[in-house]
XYZ file of N, CA and C in Angstrom:
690
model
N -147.259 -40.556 -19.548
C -146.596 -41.804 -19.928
C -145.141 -41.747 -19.436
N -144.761 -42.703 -18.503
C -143.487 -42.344 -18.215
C -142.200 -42.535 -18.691
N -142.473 -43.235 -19.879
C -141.506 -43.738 -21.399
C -141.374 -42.470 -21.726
N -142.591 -41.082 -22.340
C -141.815 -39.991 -23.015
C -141.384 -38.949 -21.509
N -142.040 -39.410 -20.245
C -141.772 -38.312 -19.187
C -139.610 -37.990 -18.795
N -139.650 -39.971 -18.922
C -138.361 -39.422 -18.861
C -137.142 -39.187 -19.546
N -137.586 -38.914 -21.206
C -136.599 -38.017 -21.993
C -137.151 -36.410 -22.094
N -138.362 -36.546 -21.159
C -138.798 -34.747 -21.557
C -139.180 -34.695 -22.794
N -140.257 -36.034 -23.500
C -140.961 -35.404 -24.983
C -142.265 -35.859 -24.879
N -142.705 -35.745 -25.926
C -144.826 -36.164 -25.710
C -144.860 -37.353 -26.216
N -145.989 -37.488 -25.762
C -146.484 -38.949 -25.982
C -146.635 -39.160 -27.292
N -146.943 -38.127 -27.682
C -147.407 -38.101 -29.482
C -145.975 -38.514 -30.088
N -144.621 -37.794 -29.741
C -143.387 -38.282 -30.409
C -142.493 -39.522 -30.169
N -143.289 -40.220 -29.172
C -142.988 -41.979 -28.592
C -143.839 -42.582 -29.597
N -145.029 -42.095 -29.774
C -146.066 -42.904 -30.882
C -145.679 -42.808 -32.670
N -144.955 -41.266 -32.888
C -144.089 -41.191 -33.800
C -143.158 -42.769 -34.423
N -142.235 -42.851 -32.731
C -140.975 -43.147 -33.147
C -141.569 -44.760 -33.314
N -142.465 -45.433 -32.863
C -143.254 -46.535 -33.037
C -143.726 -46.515 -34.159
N -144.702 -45.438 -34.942
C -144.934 -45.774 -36.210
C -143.822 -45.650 -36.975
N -142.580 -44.996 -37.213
C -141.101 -44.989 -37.806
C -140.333 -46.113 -37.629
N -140.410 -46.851 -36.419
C -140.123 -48.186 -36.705
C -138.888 -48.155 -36.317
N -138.326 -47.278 -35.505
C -137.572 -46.306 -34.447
C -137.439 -47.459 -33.254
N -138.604 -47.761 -32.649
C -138.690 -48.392 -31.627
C -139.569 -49.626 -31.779
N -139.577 -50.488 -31.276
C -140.701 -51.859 -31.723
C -142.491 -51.456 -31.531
N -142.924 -51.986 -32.232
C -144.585 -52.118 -31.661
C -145.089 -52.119 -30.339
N -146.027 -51.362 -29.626
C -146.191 -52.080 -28.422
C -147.385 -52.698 -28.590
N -147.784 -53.554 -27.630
C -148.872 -54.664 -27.082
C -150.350 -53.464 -26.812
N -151.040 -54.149 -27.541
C -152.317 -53.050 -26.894
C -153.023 -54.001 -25.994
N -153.724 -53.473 -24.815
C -154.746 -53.769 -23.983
C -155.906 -54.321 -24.856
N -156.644 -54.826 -24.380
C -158.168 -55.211 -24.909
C -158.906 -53.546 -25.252
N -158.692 -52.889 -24.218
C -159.364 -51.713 -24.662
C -158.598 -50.918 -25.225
N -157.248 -50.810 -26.028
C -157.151 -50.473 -27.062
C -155.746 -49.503 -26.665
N -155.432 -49.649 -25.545
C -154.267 -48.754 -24.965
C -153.082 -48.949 -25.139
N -151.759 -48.831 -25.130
C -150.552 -48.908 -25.919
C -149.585 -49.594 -24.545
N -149.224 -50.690 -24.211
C -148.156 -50.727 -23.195
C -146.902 -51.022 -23.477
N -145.669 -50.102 -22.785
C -144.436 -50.499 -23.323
C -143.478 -51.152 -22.065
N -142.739 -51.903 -22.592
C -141.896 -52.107 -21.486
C -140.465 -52.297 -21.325
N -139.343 -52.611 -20.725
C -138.435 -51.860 -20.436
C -137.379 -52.389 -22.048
N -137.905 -52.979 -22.637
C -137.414 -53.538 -24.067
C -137.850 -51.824 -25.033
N -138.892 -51.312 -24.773
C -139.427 -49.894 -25.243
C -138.267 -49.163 -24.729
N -138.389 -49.127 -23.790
C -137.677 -47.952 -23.023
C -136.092 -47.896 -23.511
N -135.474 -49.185 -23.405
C -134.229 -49.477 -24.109
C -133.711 -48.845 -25.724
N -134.954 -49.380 -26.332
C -135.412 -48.653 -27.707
C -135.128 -47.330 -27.801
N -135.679 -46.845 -27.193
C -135.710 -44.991 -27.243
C -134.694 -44.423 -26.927
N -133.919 -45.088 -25.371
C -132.336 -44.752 -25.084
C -131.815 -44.779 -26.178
N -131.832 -46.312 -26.723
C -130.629 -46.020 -27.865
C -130.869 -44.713 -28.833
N -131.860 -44.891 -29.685
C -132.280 -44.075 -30.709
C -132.141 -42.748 -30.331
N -132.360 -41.694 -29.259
C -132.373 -40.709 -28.720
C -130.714 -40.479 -28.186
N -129.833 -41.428 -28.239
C -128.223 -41.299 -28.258
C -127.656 -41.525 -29.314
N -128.631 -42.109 -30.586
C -127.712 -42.035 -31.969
C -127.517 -41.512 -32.831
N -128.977 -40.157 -32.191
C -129.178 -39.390 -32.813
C -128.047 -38.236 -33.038
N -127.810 -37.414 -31.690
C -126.483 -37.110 -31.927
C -125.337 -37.845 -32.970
N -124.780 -38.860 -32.345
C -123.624 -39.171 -32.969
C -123.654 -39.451 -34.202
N -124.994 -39.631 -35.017
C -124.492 -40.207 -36.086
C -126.011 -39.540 -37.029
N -127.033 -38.586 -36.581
C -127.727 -37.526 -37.126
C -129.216 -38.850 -37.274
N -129.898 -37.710 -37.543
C -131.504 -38.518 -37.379
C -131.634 -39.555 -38.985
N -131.129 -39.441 -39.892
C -131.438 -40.552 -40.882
C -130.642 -41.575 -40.680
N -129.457 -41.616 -40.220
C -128.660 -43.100 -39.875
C -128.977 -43.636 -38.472
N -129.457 -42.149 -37.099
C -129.551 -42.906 -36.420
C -131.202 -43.730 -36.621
N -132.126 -43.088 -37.166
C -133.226 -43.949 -37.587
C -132.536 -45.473 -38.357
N -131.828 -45.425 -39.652
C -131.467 -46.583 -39.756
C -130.796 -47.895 -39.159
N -130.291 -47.461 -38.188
C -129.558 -48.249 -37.700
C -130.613 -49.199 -36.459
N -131.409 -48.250 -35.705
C -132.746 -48.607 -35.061
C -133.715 -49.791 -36.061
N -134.071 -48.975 -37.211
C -135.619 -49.564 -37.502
C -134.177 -50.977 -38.004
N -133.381 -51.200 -38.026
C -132.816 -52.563 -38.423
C -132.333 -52.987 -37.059
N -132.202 -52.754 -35.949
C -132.112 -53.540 -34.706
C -133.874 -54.504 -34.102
N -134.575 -52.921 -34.583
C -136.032 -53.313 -33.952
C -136.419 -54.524 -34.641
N -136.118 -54.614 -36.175
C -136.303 -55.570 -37.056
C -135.452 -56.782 -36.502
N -134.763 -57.161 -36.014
C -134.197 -58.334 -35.477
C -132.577 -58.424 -36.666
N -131.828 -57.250 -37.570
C -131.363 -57.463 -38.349
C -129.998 -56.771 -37.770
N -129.355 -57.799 -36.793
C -128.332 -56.819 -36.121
C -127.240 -56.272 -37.053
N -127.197 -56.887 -37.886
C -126.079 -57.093 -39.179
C -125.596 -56.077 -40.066
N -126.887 -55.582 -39.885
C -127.401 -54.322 -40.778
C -127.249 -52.759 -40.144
N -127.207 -53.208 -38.465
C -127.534 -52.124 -37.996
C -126.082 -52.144 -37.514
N -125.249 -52.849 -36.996
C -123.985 -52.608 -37.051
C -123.293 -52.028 -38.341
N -123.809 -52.469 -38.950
C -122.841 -51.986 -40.336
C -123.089 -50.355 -40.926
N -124.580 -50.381 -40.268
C -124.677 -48.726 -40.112
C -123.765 -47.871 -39.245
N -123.453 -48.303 -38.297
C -122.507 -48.233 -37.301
C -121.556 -47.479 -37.535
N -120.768 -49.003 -38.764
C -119.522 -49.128 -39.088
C -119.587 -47.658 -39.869
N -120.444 -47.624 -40.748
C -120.973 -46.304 -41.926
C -120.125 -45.328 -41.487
N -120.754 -45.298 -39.650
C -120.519 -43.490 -39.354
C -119.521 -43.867 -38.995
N -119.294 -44.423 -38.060
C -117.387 -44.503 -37.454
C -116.218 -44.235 -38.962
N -116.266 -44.594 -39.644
C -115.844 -44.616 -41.234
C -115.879 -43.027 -41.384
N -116.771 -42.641 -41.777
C -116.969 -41.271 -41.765
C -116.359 -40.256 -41.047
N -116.793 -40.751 -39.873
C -116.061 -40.003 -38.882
C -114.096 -39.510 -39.124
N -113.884 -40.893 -38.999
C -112.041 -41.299 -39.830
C -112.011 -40.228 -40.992
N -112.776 -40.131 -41.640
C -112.643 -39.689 -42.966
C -112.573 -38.241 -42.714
N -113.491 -38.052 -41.932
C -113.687 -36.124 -41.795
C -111.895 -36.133 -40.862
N -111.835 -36.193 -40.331
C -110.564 -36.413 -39.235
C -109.471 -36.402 -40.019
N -109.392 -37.132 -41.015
C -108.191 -36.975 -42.404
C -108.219 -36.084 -43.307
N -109.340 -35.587 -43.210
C -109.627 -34.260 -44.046
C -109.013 -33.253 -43.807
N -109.555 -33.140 -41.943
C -108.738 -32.035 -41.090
C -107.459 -32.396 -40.866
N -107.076 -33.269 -40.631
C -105.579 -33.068 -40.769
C -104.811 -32.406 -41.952
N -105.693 -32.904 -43.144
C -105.001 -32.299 -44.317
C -105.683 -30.667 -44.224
N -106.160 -30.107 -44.192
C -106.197 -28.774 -43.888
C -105.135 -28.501 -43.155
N -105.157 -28.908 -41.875
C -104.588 -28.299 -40.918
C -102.688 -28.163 -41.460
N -102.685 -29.193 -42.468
C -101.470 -29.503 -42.684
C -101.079 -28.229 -44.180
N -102.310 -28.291 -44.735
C -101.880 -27.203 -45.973
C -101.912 -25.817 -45.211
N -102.711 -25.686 -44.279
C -102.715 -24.625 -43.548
C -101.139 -24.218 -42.571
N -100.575 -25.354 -42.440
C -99.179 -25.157 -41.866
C -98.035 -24.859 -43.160
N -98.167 -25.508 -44.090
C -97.702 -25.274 -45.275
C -97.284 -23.484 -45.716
N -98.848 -23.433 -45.714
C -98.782 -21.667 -46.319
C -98.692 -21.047 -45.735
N -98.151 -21.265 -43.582
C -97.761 -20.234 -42.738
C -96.208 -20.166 -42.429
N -95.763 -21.481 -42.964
C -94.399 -21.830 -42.992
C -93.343 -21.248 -44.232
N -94.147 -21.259 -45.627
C -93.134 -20.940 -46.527
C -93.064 -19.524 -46.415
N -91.950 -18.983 -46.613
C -91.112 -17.535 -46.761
C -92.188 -16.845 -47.700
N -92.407 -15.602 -47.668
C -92.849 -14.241 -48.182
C -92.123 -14.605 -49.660
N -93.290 -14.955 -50.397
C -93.023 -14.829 -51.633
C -92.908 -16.677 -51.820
N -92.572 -17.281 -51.625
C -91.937 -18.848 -51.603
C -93.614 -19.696 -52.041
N -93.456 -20.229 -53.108
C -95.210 -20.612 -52.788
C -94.989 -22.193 -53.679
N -94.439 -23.353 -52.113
C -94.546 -25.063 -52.374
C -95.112 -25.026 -53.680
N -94.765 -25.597 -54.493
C -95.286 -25.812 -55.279
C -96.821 -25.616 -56.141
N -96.294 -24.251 -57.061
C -97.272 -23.795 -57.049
C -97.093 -23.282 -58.552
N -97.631 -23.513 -59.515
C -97.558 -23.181 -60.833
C -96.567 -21.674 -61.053
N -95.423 -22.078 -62.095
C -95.212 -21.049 -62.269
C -96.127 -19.699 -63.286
N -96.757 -19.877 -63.717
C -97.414 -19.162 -64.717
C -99.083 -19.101 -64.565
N -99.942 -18.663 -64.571
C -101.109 -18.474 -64.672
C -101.656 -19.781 -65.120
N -102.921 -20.134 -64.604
C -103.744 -21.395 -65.224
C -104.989 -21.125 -65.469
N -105.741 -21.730 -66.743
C -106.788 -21.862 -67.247
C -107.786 -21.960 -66.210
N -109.106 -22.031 -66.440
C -110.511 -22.765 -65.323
C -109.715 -24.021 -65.626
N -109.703 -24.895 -66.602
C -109.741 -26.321 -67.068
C -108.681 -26.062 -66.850
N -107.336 -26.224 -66.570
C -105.850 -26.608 -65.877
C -106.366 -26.836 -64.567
N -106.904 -25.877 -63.664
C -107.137 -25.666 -62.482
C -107.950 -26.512 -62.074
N -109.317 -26.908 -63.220
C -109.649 -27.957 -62.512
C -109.377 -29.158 -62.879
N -108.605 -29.181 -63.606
C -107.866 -31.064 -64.035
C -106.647 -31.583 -62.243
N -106.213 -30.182 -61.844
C -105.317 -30.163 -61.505
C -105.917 -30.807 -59.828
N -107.106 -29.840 -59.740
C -108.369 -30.441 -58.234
C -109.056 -31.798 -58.497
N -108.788 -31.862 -59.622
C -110.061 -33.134 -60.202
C -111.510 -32.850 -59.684
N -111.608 -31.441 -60.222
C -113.192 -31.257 -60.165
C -113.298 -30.629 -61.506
N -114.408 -29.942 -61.731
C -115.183 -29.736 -63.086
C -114.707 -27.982 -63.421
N -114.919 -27.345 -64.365
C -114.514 -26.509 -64.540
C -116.226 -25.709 -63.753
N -117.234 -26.223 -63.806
C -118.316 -25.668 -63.403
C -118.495 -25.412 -61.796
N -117.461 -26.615 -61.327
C -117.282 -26.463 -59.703
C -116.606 -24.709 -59.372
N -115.485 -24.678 -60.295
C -114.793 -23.392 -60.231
C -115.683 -22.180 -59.944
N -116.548 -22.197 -61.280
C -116.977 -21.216 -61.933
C -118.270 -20.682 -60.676
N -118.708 -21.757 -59.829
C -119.466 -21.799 -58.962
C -118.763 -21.256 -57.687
N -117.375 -21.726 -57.545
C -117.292 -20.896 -56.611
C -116.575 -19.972 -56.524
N -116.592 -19.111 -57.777
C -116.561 -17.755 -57.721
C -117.401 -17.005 -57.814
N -118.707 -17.484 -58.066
C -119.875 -16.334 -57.789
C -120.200 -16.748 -56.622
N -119.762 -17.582 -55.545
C -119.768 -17.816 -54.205
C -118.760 -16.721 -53.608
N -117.796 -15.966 -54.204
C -116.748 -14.890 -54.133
C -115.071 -16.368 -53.044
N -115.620 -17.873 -53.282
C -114.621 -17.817 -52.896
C -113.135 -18.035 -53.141
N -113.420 -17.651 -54.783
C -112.272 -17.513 -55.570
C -112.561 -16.308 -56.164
N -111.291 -15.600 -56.833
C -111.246 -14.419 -57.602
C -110.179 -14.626 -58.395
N -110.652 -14.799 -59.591
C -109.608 -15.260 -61.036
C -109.286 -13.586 -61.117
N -108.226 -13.457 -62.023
C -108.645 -12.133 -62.826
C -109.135 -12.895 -64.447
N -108.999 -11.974 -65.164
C -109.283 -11.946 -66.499
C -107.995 -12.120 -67.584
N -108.272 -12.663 -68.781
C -107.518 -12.108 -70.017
C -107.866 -11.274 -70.430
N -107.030 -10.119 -70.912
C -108.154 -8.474 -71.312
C -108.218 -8.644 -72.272
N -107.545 -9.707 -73.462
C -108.241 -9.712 -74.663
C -109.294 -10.910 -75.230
N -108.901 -12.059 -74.330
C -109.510 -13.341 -74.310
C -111.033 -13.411 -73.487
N -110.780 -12.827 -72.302
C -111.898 -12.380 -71.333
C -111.641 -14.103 -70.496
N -111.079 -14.849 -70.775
C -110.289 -16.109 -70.144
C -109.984 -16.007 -68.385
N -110.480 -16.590 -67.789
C -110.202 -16.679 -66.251
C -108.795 -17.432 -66.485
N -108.171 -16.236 -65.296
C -106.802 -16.666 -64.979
C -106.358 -16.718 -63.512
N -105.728 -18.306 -63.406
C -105.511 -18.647 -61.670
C -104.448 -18.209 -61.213
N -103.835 -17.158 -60.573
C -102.158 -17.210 -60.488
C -102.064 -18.115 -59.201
N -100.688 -17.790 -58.485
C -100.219 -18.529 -57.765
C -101.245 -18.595 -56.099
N -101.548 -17.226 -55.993
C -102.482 -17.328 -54.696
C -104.054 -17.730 -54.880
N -104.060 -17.286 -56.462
C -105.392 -18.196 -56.967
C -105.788 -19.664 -56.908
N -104.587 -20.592 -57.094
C -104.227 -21.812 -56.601
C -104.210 -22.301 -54.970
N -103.807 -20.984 -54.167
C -103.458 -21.776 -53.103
C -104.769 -21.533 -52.378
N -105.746 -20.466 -52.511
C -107.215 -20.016 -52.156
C -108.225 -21.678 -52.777
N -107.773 -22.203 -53.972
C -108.732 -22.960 -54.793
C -108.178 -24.388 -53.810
N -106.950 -24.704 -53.231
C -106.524 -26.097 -53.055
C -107.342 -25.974 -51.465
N -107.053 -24.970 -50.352
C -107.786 -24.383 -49.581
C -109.150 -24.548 -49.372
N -110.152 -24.311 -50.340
C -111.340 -24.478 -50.781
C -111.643 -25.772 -50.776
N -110.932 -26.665 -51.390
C -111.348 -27.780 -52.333
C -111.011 -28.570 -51.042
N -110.441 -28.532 -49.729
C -109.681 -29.071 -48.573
C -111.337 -28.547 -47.856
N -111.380 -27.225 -47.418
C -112.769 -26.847 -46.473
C -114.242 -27.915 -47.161
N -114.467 -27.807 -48.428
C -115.506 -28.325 -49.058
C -115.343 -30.147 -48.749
N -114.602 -30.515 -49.011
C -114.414 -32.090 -49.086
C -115.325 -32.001 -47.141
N -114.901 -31.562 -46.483
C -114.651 -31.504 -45.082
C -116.186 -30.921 -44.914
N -116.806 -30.467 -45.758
C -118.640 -30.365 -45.563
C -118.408 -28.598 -45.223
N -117.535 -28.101 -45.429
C -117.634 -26.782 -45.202
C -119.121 -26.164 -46.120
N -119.663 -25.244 -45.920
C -120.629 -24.586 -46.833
C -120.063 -23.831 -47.970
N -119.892 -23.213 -49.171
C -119.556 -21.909 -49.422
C -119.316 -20.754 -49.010
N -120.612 -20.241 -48.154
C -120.715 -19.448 -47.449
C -119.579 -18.863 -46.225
N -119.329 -19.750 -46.113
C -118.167 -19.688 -44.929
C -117.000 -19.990 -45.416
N -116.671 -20.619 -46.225
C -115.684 -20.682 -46.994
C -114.710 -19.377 -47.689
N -115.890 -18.863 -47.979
C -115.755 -17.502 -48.506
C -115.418 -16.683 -47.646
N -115.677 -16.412 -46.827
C -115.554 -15.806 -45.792
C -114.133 -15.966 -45.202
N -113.713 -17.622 -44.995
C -112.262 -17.458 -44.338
C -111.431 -17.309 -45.680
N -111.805 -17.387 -46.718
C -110.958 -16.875 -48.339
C -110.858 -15.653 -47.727
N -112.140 -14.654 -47.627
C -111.495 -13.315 -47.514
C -110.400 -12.417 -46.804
N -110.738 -13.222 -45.344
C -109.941 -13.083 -44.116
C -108.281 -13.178 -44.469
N -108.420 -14.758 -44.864
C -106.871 -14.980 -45.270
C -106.381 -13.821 -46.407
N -107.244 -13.348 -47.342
C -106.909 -12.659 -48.996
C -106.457 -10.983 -47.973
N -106.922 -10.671 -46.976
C -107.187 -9.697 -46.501
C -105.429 -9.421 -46.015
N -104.731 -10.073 -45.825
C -103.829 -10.065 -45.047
C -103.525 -10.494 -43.437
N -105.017 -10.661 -42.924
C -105.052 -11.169 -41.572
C -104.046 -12.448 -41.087
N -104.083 -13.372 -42.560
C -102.819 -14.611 -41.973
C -104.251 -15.266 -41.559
N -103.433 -16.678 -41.382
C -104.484 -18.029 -41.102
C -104.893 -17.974 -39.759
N -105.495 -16.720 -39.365
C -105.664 -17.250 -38.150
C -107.293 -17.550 -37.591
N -108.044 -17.230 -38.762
C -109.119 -17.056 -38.710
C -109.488 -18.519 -39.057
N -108.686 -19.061 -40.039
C -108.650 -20.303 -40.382
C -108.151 -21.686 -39.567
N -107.042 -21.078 -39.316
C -107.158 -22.046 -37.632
C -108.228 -21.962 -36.779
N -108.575 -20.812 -36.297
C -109.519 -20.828 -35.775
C -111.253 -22.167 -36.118
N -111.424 -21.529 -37.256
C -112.144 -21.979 -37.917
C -111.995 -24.127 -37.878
N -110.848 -24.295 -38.092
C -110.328 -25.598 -37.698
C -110.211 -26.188 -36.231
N -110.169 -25.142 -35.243
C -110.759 -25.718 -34.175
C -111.580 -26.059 -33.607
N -113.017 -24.862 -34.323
C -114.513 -25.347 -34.056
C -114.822 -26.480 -34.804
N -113.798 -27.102 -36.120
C -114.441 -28.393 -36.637
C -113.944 -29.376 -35.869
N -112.525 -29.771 -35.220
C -112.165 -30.406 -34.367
C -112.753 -30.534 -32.836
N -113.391 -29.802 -32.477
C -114.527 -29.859 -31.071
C -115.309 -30.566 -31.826
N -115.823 -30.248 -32.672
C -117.376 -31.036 -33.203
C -117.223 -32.807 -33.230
N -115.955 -32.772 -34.120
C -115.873 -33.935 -34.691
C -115.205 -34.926 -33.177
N -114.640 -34.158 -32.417
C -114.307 -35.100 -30.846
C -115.752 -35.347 -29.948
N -116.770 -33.539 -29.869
C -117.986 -34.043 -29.700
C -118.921 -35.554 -30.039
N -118.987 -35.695 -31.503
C -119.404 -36.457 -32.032
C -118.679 -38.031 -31.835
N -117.529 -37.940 -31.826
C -116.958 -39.328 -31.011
C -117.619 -39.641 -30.000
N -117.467 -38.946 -28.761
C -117.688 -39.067 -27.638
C -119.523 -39.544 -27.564
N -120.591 -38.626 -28.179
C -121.589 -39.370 -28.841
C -121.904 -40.687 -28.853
N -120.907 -41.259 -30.059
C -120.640 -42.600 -30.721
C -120.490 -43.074 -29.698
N -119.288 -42.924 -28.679
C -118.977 -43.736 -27.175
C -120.804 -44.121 -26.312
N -121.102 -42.941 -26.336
C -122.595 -43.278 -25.842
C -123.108 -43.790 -26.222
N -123.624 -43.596 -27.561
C -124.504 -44.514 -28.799
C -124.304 -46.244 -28.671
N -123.071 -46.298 -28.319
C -122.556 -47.609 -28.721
C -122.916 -48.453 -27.575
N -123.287 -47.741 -26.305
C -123.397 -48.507 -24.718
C -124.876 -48.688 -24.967
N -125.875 -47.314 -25.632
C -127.148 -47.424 -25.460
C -127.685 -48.276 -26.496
N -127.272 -48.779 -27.626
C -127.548 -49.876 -28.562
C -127.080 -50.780 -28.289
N -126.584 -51.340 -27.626
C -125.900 -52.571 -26.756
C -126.864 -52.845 -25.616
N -127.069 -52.056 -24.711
C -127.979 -52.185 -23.570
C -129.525 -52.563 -24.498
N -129.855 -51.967 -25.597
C -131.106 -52.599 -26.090
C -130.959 -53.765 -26.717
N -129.723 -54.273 -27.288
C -129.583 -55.507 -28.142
C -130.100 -56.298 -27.168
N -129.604 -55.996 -25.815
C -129.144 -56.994 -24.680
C -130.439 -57.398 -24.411
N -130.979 -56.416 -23.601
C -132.317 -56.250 -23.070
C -133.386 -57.050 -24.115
N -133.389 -57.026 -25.566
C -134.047 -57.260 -26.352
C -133.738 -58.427 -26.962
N -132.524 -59.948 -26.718
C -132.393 -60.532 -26.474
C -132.178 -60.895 -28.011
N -130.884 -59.871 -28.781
C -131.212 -59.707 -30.209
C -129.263 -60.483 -30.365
């Protein structure tokens, strides 16, 4: 079939994206055979470029509401990810910016940063998350309270704060735990942010990757609106 020959997939995953509703219906023959035509083919470009930019459940949504004749809908899916996109991008800036913060202040100097030890519940009134978010991610190791030795009370000091604001900056930004933890340790280690910059540059490739995507996405759902006379 030369619809899946020339993205390099099977026929079985063109018949997929037809029953998903991915791509429109095709016309069967009298004897029962499937024909598509360059309105198909348009279909699949797009969907197979939106996938990247904007991941297989939105770029499915945004499709099965073009195929549907509901351009309205499928732009506004659009709008969804471009939005998103902005959003992750402000995220990283604010990393990148607390991350300039804590390479800038003097040995010992810590911006604003509690003078005295804080509770779980200070700490997390202070993130506006839950005291259970905390508590979670320290058996993730990517916080380390100490203790009250007579209370048995988790206590945040000042680098406990700046590891938790850190955190709460990687997480918003879709970081995992897992890795999170990991550049906690690096930085806790004495290494300095550099692992963390680092770390901020592989999210900044991604997230310019993924633009550039969108740039595609946006020509190959256009060329099917067109073609499809939507």
């Amino acid at each position: 079939m030369d619809l899946a020959r020339e993205h390099g997939i099977s026929t079985q995953a063109v018949r997929n994206y037809e029953r998903d509703g991915v791509i429109p219906a095709a016309r069967r023959t009298p004897s029962g055979y499937r024909t598509y035509t360059e309105v198909h083919a348009a279909a699949l470009r797009a969907y197979l470029a939106l996938v990247p930019a904007y991941g297989y459940g939105p770029g499915a949504e945004i499709m099965r509401a073009a195929t549907r004749g509901d351009v309205e809908a499928a732009l506004r899916a659009v709008d969804r990810g471009h939005a998103q996109l902005l959003r992750d991008r402000e995220t990283l800036d604010a990393v990148e910016a607390a991350v300039g913060v804590l390479t800038a202040a003097p040995s010992g100097e810590r911006p604003d940063r509690p003078d005295r030890p804080l509770t779980v519940g200070a700490l997390a009134h202070r993130l506006e998350v839950t005291p259970a978010t905390l508590r979670k991610w320290e058996r993730a190791s990517v916080l380390t309270p100490t203790r009250d030795r007579v209370t048995r009370q988790r206590l945040y000091g000042p680098d406990d704060v700046r590891d938790a604001e850190l955190a709460h900056l990687l997480r918003r930004g879709g970081y995992l735990l897992d890795h999170i933890a990991t550049v906690m340790r690096q930085v806790r280690a004495a290494d300095g942010p550099g692992p963390l910059a680092a770390s901020l540059d592989g999210w900044r490739q991604r997230l310019d990757a993924r633009g550039r995507a969108m740039l595609v996405a946006a020509a190959r759902l256009a060329d099917y609106l067109k073609t499809a006379n939507l």
